[in-house]
Structures are given as structure tokens and as C-alpha cells.
Coordinates of C-alpha atoms in Angstrom, one line a residue:
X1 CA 0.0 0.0 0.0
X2 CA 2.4 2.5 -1.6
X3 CA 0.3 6.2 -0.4
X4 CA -1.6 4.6 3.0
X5 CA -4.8 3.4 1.5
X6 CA -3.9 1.4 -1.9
X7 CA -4.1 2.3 -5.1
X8 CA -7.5 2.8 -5.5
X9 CA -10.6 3.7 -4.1
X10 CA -9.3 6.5 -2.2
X11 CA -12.5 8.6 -2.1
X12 CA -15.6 7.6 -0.7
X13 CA -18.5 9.7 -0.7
X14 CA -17.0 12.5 0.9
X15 CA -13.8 12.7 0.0
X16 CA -11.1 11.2 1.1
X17 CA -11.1 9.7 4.6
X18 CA -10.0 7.1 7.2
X19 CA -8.0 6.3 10.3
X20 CA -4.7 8.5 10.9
X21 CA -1.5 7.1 9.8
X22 CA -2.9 4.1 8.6
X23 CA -5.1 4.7 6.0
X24 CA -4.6 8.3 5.6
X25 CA -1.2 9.2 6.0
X26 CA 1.2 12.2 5.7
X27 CA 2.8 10.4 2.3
X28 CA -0.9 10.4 1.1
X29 CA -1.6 13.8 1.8
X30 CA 1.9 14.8 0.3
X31 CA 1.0 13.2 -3.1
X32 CA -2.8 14.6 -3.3
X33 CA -0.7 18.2 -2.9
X34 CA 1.8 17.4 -5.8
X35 CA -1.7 16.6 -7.9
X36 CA -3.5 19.1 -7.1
X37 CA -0.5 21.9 -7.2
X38 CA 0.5 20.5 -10.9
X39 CA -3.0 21.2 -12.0
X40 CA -4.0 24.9 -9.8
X41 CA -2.5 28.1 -9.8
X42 CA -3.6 29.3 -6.6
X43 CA -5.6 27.0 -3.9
X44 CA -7.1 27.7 0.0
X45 CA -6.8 25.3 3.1
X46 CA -8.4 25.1 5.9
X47 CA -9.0 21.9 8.8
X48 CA -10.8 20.8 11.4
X49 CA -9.9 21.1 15.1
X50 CA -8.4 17.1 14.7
X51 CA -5.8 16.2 16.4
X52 CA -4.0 15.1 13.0
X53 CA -5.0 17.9 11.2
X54 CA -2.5 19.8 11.6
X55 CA 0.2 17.1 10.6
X56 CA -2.0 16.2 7.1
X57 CA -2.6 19.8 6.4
X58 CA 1.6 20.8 6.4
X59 CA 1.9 17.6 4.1
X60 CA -0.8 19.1 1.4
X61 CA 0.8 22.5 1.6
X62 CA 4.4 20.8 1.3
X63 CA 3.0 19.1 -2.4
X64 CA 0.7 22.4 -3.3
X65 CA 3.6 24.5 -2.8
X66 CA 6.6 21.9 -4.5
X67 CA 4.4 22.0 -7.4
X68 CA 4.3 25.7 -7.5
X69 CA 0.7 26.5 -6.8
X70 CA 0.7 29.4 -4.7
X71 CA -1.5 28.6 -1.1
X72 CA -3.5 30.6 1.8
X73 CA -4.2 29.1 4.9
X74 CA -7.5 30.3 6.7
X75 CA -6.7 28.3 9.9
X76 CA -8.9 26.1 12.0
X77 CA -12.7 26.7 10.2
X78 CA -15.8 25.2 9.3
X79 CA -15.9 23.1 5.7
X80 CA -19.1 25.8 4.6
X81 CA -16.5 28.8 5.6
X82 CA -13.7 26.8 3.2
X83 CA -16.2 26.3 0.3
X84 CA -17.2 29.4 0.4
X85 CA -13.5 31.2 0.8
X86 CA -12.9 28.7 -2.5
X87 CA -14.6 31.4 -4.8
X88 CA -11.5 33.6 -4.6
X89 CA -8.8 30.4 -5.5
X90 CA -8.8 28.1 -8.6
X91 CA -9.6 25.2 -6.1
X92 CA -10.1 25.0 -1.9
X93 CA -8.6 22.1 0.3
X94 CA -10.3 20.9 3.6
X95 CA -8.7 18.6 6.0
X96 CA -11.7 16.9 7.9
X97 CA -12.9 13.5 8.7
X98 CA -16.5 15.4 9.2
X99 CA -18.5 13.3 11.5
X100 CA -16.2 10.7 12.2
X101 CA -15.1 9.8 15.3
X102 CA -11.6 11.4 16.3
X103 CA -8.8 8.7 15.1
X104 CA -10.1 9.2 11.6
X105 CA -8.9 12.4 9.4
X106 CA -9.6 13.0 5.8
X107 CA -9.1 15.5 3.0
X108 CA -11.8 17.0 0.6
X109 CA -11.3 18.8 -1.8
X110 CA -13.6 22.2 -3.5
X111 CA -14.3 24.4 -6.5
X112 CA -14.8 27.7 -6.7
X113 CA -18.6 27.3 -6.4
X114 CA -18.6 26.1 -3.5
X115 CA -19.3 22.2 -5.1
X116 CA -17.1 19.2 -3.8
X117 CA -14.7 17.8 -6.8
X118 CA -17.0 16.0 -8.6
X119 CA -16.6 12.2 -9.3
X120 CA -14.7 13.1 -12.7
X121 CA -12.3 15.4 -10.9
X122 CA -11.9 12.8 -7.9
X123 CA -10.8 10.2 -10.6
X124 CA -8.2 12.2 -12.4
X125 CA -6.7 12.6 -8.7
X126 CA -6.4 9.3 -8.2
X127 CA -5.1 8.2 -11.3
X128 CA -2.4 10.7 -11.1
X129 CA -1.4 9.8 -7.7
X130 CA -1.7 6.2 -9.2
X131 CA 0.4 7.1 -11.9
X132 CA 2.6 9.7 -10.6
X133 CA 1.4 12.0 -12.8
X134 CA 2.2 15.1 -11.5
X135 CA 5.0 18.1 -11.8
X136 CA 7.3 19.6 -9.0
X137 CA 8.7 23.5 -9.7
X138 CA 12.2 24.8 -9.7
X139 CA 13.9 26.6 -7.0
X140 CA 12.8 29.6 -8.1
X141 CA 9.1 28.9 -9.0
X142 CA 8.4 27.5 -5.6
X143 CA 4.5 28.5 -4.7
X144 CA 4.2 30.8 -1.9
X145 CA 2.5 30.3 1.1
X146 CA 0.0 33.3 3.1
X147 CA -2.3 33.4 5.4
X148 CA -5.7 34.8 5.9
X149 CA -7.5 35.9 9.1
X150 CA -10.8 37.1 7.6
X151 CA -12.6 34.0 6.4
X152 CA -14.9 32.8 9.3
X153 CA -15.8 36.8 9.1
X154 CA -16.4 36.5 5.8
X155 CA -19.0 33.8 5.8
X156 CA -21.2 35.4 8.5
X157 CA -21.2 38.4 6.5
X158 CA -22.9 36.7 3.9
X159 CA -25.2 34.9 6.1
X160 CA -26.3 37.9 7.8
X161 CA -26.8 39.6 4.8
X162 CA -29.4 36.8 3.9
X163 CA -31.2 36.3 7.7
X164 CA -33.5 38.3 9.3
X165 CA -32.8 39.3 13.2
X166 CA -34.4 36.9 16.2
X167 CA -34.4 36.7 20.4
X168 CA -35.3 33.5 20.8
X169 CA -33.0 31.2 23.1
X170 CA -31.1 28.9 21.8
X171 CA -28.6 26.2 23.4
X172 CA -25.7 25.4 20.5
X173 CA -23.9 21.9 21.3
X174 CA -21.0 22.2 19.1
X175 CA -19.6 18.9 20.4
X176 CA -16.0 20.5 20.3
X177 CA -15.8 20.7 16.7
X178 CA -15.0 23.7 14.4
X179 CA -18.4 24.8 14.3
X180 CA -17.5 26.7 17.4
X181 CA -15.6 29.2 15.6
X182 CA -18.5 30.8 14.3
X183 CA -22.0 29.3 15.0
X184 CA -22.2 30.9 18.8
X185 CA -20.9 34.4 17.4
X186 CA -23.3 34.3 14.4
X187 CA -26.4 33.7 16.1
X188 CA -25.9 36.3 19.0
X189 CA -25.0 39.2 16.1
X190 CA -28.3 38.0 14.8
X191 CA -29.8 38.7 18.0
X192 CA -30.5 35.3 19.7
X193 CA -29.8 34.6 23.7
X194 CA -27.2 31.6 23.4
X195 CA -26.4 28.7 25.5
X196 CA -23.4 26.8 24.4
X197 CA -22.4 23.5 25.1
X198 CA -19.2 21.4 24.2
X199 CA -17.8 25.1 22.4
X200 CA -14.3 24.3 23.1
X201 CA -12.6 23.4 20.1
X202 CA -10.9 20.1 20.8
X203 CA -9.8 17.5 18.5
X204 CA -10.4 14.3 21.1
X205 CA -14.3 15.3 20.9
X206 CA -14.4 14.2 24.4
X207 CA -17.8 15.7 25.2
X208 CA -19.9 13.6 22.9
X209 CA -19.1 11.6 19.3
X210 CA -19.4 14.0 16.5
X211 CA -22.2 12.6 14.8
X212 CA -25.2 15.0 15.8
X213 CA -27.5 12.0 15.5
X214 CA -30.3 11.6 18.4
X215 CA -28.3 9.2 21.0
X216 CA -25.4 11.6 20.9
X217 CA -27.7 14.5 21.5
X218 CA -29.2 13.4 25.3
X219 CA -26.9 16.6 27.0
X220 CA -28.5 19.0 24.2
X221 CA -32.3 17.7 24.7
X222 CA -31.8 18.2 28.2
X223 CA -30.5 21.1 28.2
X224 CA -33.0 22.6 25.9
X225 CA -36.0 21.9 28.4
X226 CA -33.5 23.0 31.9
X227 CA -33.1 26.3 29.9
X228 CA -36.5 26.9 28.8
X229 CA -35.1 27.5 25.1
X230 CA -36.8 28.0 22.1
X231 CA -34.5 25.4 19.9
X232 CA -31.7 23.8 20.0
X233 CA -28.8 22.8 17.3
X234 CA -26.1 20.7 17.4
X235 CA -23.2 20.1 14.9
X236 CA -20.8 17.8 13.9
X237 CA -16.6 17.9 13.5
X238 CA -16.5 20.4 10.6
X239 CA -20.2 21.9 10.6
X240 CA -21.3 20.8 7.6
X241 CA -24.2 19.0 9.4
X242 CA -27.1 20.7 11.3
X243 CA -29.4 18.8 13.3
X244 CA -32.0 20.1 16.1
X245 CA -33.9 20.0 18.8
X246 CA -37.7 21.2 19.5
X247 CA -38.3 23.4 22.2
X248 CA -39.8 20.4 24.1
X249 CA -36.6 18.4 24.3
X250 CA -37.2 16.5 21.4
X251 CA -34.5 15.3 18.2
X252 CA -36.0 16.5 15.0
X253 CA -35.4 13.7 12.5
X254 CA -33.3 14.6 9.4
X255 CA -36.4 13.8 7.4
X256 CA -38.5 16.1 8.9
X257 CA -35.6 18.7 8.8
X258 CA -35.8 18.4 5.0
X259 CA -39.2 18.9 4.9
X260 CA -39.2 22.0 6.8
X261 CA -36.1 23.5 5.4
X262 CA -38.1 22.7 2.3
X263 CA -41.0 24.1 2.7
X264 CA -39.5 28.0 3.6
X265 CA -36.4 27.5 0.5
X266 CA -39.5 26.5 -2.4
X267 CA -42.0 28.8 -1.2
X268 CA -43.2 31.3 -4.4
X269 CA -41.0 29.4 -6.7
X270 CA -40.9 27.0 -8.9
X271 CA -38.5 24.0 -9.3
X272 CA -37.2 20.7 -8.1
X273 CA -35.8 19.3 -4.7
X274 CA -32.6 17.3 -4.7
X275 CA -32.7 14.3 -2.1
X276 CA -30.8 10.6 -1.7
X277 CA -32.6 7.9 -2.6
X278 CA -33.1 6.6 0.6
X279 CA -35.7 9.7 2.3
X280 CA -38.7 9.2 3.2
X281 CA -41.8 9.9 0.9
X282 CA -43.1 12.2 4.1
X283 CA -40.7 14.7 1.7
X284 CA -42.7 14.5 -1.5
X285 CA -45.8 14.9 0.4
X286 CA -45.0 17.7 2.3
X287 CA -43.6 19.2 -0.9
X288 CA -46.7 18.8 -3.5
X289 CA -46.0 20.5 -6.5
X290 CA -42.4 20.6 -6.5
X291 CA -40.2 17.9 -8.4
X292 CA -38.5 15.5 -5.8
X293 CA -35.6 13.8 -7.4
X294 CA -33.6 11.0 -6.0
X295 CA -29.6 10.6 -6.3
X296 CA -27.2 8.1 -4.9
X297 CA -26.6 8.7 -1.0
X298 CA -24.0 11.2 -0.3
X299 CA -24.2 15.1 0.2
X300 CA -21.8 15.2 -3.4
X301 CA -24.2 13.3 -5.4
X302 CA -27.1 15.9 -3.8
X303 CA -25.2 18.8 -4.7
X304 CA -24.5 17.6 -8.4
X305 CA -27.9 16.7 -8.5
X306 CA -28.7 20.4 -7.6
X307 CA -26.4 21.7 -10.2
X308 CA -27.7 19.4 -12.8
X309 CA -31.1 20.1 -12.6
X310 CA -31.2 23.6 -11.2
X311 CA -33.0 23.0 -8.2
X312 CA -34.2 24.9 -5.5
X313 CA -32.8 23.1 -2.6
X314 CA -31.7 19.8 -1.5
X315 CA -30.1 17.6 1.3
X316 CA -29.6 14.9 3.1
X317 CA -31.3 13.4 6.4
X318 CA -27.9 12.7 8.1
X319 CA -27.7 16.7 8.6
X320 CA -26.6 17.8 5.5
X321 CA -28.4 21.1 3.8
X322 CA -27.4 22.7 0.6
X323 CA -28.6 26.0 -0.4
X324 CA -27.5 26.3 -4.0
X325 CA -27.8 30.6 -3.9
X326 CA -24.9 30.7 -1.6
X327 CA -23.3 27.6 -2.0
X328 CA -23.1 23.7 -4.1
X329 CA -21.4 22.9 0.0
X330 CA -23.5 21.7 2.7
X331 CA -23.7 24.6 5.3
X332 CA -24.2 23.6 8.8
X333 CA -24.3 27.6 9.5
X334 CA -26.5 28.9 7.6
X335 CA -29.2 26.1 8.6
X336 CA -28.8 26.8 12.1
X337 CA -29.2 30.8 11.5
X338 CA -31.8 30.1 8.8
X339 CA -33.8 27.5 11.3
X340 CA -33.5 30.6 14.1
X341 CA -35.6 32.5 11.3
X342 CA -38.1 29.9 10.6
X343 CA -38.3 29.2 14.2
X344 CA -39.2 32.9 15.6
X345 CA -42.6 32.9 13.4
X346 CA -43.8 29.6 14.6
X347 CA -42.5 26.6 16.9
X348 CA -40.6 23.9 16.0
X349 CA -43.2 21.2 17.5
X350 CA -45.5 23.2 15.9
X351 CA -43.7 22.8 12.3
X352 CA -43.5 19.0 13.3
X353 CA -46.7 18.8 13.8
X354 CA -48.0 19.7 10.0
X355 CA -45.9 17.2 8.4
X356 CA -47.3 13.5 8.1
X357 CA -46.0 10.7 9.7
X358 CA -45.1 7.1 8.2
X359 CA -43.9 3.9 9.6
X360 CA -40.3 3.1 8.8
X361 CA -38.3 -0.5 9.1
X362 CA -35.2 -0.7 8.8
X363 CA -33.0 -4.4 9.1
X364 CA -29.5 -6.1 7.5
X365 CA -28.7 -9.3 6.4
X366 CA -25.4 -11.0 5.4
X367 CA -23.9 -11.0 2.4
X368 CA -20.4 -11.2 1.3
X369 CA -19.0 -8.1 -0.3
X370 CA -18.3 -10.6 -3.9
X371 CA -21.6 -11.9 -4.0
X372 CA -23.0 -7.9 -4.1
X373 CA -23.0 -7.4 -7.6
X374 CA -24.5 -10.7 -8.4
X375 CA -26.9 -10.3 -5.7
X376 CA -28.6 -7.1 -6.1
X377 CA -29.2 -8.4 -10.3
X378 CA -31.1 -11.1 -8.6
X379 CA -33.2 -9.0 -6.8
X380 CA -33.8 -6.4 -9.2
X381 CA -35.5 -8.8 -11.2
X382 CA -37.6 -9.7 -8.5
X383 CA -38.6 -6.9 -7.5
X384 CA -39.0 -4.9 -11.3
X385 CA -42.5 -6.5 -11.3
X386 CA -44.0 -4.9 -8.4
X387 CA -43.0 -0.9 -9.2
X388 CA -41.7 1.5 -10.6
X389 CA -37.5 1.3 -9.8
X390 CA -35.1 3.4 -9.2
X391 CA -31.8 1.5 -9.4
X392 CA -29.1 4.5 -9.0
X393 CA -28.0 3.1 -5.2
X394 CA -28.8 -0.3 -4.8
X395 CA -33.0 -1.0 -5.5
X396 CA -35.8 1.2 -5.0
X397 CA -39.2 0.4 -5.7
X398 CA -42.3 2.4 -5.1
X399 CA -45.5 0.9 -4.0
X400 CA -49.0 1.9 -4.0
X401 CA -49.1 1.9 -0.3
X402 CA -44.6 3.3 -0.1
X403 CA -41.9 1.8 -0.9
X404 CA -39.3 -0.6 -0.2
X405 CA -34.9 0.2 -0.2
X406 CA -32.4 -2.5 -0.7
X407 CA -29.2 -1.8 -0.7
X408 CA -25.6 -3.2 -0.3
X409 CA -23.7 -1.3 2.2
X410 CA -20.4 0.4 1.6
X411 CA -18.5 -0.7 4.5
X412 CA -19.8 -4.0 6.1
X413 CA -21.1 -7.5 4.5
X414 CA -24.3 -6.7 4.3
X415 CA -27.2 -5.5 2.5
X416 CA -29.5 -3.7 3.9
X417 CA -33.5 -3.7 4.2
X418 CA -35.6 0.2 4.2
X419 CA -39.3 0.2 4.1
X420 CA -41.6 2.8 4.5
X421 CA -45.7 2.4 4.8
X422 CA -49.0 4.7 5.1
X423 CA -50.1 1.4 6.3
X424 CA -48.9 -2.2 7.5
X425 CA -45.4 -1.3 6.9
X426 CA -44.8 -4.9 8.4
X427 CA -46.1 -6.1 5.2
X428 CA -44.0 -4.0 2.8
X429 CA -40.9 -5.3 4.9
X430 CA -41.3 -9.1 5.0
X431 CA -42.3 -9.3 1.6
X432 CA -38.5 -7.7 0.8
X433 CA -37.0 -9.7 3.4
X434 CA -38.4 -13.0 2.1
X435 CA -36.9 -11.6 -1.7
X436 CA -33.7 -10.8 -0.5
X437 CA -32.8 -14.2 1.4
X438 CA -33.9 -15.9 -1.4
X439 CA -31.7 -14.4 -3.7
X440 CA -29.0 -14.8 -0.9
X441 CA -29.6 -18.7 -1.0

């Protein structure tokens, strides 16, 4: 394993990313510099507050700059405040492992809009590495390297330029991640009363894992309800992900999130909504009248789904929101500040409490990563007859009464079961349970 994770695949659906010094190394980093110096003039970096982010982030200047591609460091910040600093620089860098827990870092990489390298871009970067394709400058071409201090100001300038002013109270749970460079300090210029939690930046995340998911957000519920808030938000590593709480205590799911977020982004317009194929219908209903399209899951595939097909608005139910007029990125920030909006006309239970509410069953079965392929052909032609399927990330089908997800996952041995139901979900479920272990025979 010549660069720390193989030849190939070295990005996933977020970039590149995995365990420090093992599958993401400084030798790694080094090369994806020498790459991406050889093929940009000028480029931007930024990382998360990870303990081995510093470490990966002076081996990508090291290559940027050997190749002669001239860089600016912005510091510790938020992946949203890099995207969106990207617009000045032929291409941005951010070292992050996002959500991961804290042995893992990673490295992603931006455009000047604001979009994620794109899976075209992604492969020319690996086959260079693969290939050692790439240039390094004379003595005297060397790139140079600068800094800039006014990026995290930069971004809230823009978001306040775009939000209306609010008092509610809000408790921010920034679970130690970069978010807490500029969340707390965004909402209180906007006028809120904030309550932080875990707004230490501090790479061993030792408050809570950096997933904002509900289990890791019991500190945040309770806190909401002890402080009589009005909401509460939490983020993950790098604040690209936004999750919440209602003012009773209770996790919003990302689903309902989507919805909502939605509903305010489509309102007197006309368009489609970008979504991953594994969202609940709950999102189409809610959104009657607008085109809901379905991509792979990932928050890249969501944003070049955006871009593709012009769309209003999109996301993903793990956290991730993009807002295509300020950026292709996921922005963690502008949720939160643009949830404080929504939130100050009418409650969050309230908001809940307007969208309908399905069934959901989820399960996994076995299946050796070989056999995937061959597997998942079997079961599309079982289960062609019974829908209408989308086959972009593993095997959609819609129903009359929902529909039914199967799909191989990307990182165990095993395929995995999604239903969703207006009625007798139960149904739905064991009829694609008995399909799939039949074609697992």
C-alpha cells in the first residue's frame, strides 16, 4: 500500500477519509498536494480542530507549494466557511474527517462554487497519484504560502446579509468541533440569547461523538428543556451538518428537517428538490407541486444533482443542507441561522406537527462483499414486477401503499433492508426480506 490506503478507491462519498496514519497518512496527503499543485494556480486550506489535522494539512501545503501553486491558509474553520472562501482560488482544500469519530482524518477537496470535486475530478486525482502523474517546480518557482484571518468573518457576513434578526434562546452543542468558531458568534449578532455547550474546540471530541444524530444529543435535549429554550442545534466535526432540537426536548429527524427546510427554501418558486434515494416519501408529500428527485446517497451526489437540474434546494437526512444561492457545500451555519428565522414565526413542535407521519423499518442481512453485484441483479428482477424502480444506489421500488430500499452497504457485508408504509409497513418489509434471502440462497 504504496500512499496509505492502496491504489485505489481513495474517495468515498466524501472525499477522502480514514484512520490517521494508517489509512490516511502524511505520504498520502503529500502526493494529493503534488496533484493538485501541478493542475492549480492558486488553492485555500483550511482543517478541522483534529488532532491530525495539523500534521496532514503541512503535508498538502508541502505538495501544493513543490508544485508551485501558490497557497493561503484560513486556519482552524468550518468546511461551509472553506467552500465558500474557494470562490476567490482556482480550487479550496479541507482537511476533515466530518462526523467521524476522532482517530479518523480526511481531506476534501472544492471548486470555486462552492461544489465538492466532482466524481470526474476525484478520478483524475487518483489516477495521477496512481500514476505519478504530476509536476514539482524549480527553486525559483516554488509556490508561496500566506495566510488569511478574515474567512470565518467573511461567511457570516454573507449569512447575515441573507437572515432576518431573532431573540429566541437557543442552546448550541458544538460537540467540540470547528463549528465553534463561528455558530455561537453568528447567532448572538443575529440577535439570539445563546447557550453553548461542548464550544471548546478540541480534536479528542471528548464531550460527545461527532455525529449529531439523536443518542449523541441526550446533554443537548436536556438542556434545551433546563433552559426553557426556544430550539436547540447541534453540529458535527467540521459543521457541515445541522441537526435540532424542539423546544420540548425533542430530536427532529433529518427527514422532517428536509421537509421544513423545504417548505421556507421552495415557497413562491418554482423547481425541483434534490434528495438521496433513501428519504422518506413524508418529503414529496409535504412538498406537492415541486419535483423531488432522487440521487445516490452522499451530500456530493445531492449537490451535483442540484447543479444538474437547477434546483431549489436539497439535502440529506444525516444533517446535510445545501442552499445552492450561496453555496453547491452543505452549510451547517446557515441552517442553524436560517432554522433561528423559521423558528421565531412559529415553533418547531408546531412545524413538526404539520408534516405527516409514516412507519419506517429498517434491518440487514449477510452478504459477502463478492456476492454484491451478483446479488442485487437477482433482486432487481424480482422486484422490477411490483414498481416502478429506481436502481441509482442499490433497489428502489415504489408501491402503492410506499416503498421498499435495498441496498448493499459500503462498509460491512451486508445488504441492507428500508421500508416505508402509510399502512402495515410490516407487510412491505417481509415481503423484501423474504426476496432478498432468497436471492442470498
Amino acid at each position: 500500500m504504496k500512499y496509505g490506503m492502496g491504489f485505489m478507491k481513495l474517495f468515498g462519498s466524501s472525499g477522502i477519509r480514514g484512520v490517521v496514519n494508517k489509512e490516511v497518512t502524511p505520504e498520502l496527503a503529500l502526493q494529493v498536494g503534488l496533484v493538485l499543485g501541478s493542475r492549480k494556480k492558486t488553492a485555500v486550506i483550511g482543517r478541522d480542530p483534529r488532532t491530525s489535522a495539523p500534521m496532514i494539512e503541512h503535508a498538502l501545503v508541502a505538495g501544493l507549494t513543490a508544485a508551485g501553486c501558490d497557497v493561503t491558509k484560513v486556519g482552524m474553520v468550518t468546511t461551509p466557511t472553506l467552500a465558500y472562501a474557494a470562490r476567490k482560488y482556482e480550487c479550496g482544500v479541507m482537511v476533515t474527517a466530518s462526523h467521524n469519530p476522532s482517530e479518523y482524518v480526511g481531506i476534501k477537496l472544492w471548486n470555486p462554487d462552492g461544489m465538492a470535486f466532482d466524481s470526474a475530478q476525484q478520478e483524475e486525482v487518483e489516477e495521477a497519484i496512481e500514476k505519478e502523474n504530476f509536476s514539482r517546480a524549480t527553486w525559483d518557482l516554488m509556490g508561496k504560502i500566506a495566510e488569511d484571518k478574515n474567512a470565518i468573518r467573511d461567511h457570516m457576513d454573507l449569512i447575515e446579509g441573507l437572515i432576518g434578526k431573532s431573540k429566541l434562546r437557543v442552546v448550541l452543542d458544538c460537540g467540540c468541533g470547528a463549528g465553534s468558531t463561528i455558530t455561537p458568534y453568528l447567532l448572538q449578532e443575529l440577535g439570539c440569547q445563546v447557550i453553548t455547550l461542548n464550544s471548546q474546540p478540541d480534536g479528542h471530541f471528548p464531550a460527545r461523538n461527532p455525529e449529531p444524530n439523536d443518542q449523541n444529543l441526550s446533554l443537548l435535549k436536556k438542556a434545551v428543556v433546563a433552559f426553557g429554550a426556544d430550539l436547540g442545534i447541534a453540529h458535527d466535526g467540521d459543521a457541515d451538518r445541522m441537526m435540532a432540537v424542539d423546544e420540548k426536548g425533542n430530536f427532529v429527524s433529518g427527514d422532517d428537517l428536509l421537509a421544513i427546510f423545504g417548505r421556507f427554501e421552495c415557497e413562491g418558486k418554482k423547481g425541483a428538490v434534490v434528495v438521496p434515494v433513501d428519504t422518506s416519501m413524508m418529503v414529496d408529500d409535504h412538498l406537492e407541486g415541486y419535483e423531488i428527485i432522487r440521487t445516490r446517497v452522499g451530500d456530493v451526489y445531492v449537490a451535483e444533482g442540484i447543479k444538474q437540474y437547477g434546483a431549489i434546494y436539497g439535502g440529506e437526512p444525516s444533517g446535510s443542507w445545501i442552499f445552492p444561492k450561496i453555496s453547491y457545500c452543505p452549510d451547517g451555519i446557515y441552517a442553524a441561522a436560517k432554522l433561528v428565522e423559521i423558528v421565531r414565526e412559529k415553533k418547531l413542535s408546531e412545524l413538526r406537527a404539520e408534516l405527516p407521519v409514516y412507519a419506517t423499518k429498517r434491518g440487514a442481512l449477510p452478504c459477502a462483499n463478492e456476492k454484491k453485484a451478483e446479488f442485487m441483479e437477482t433482486v432487481k428482477t424480482r422486484l422490477e414486477p411490483l414498481g416502478k424502480v429506481l436502481d441509482i444506489d442499490g433497489i428502489r421500488v415504489e408501491l402503492d401503499n410506499g416503498w421498499v430500499l435495498v441496498r448493499p452497504s459500503g462498509t460491512e457485508a451486508k445488504v441492507r433492508i428500508t421500508a416505508e408504509a402509510r399502512k402495515n409497513v410490516d407487510e412491505i418489509y417481509d415481503m423484501a426480506e423474504k426476496i432478498v434471502k432468497e436471492a442470498l440462497k
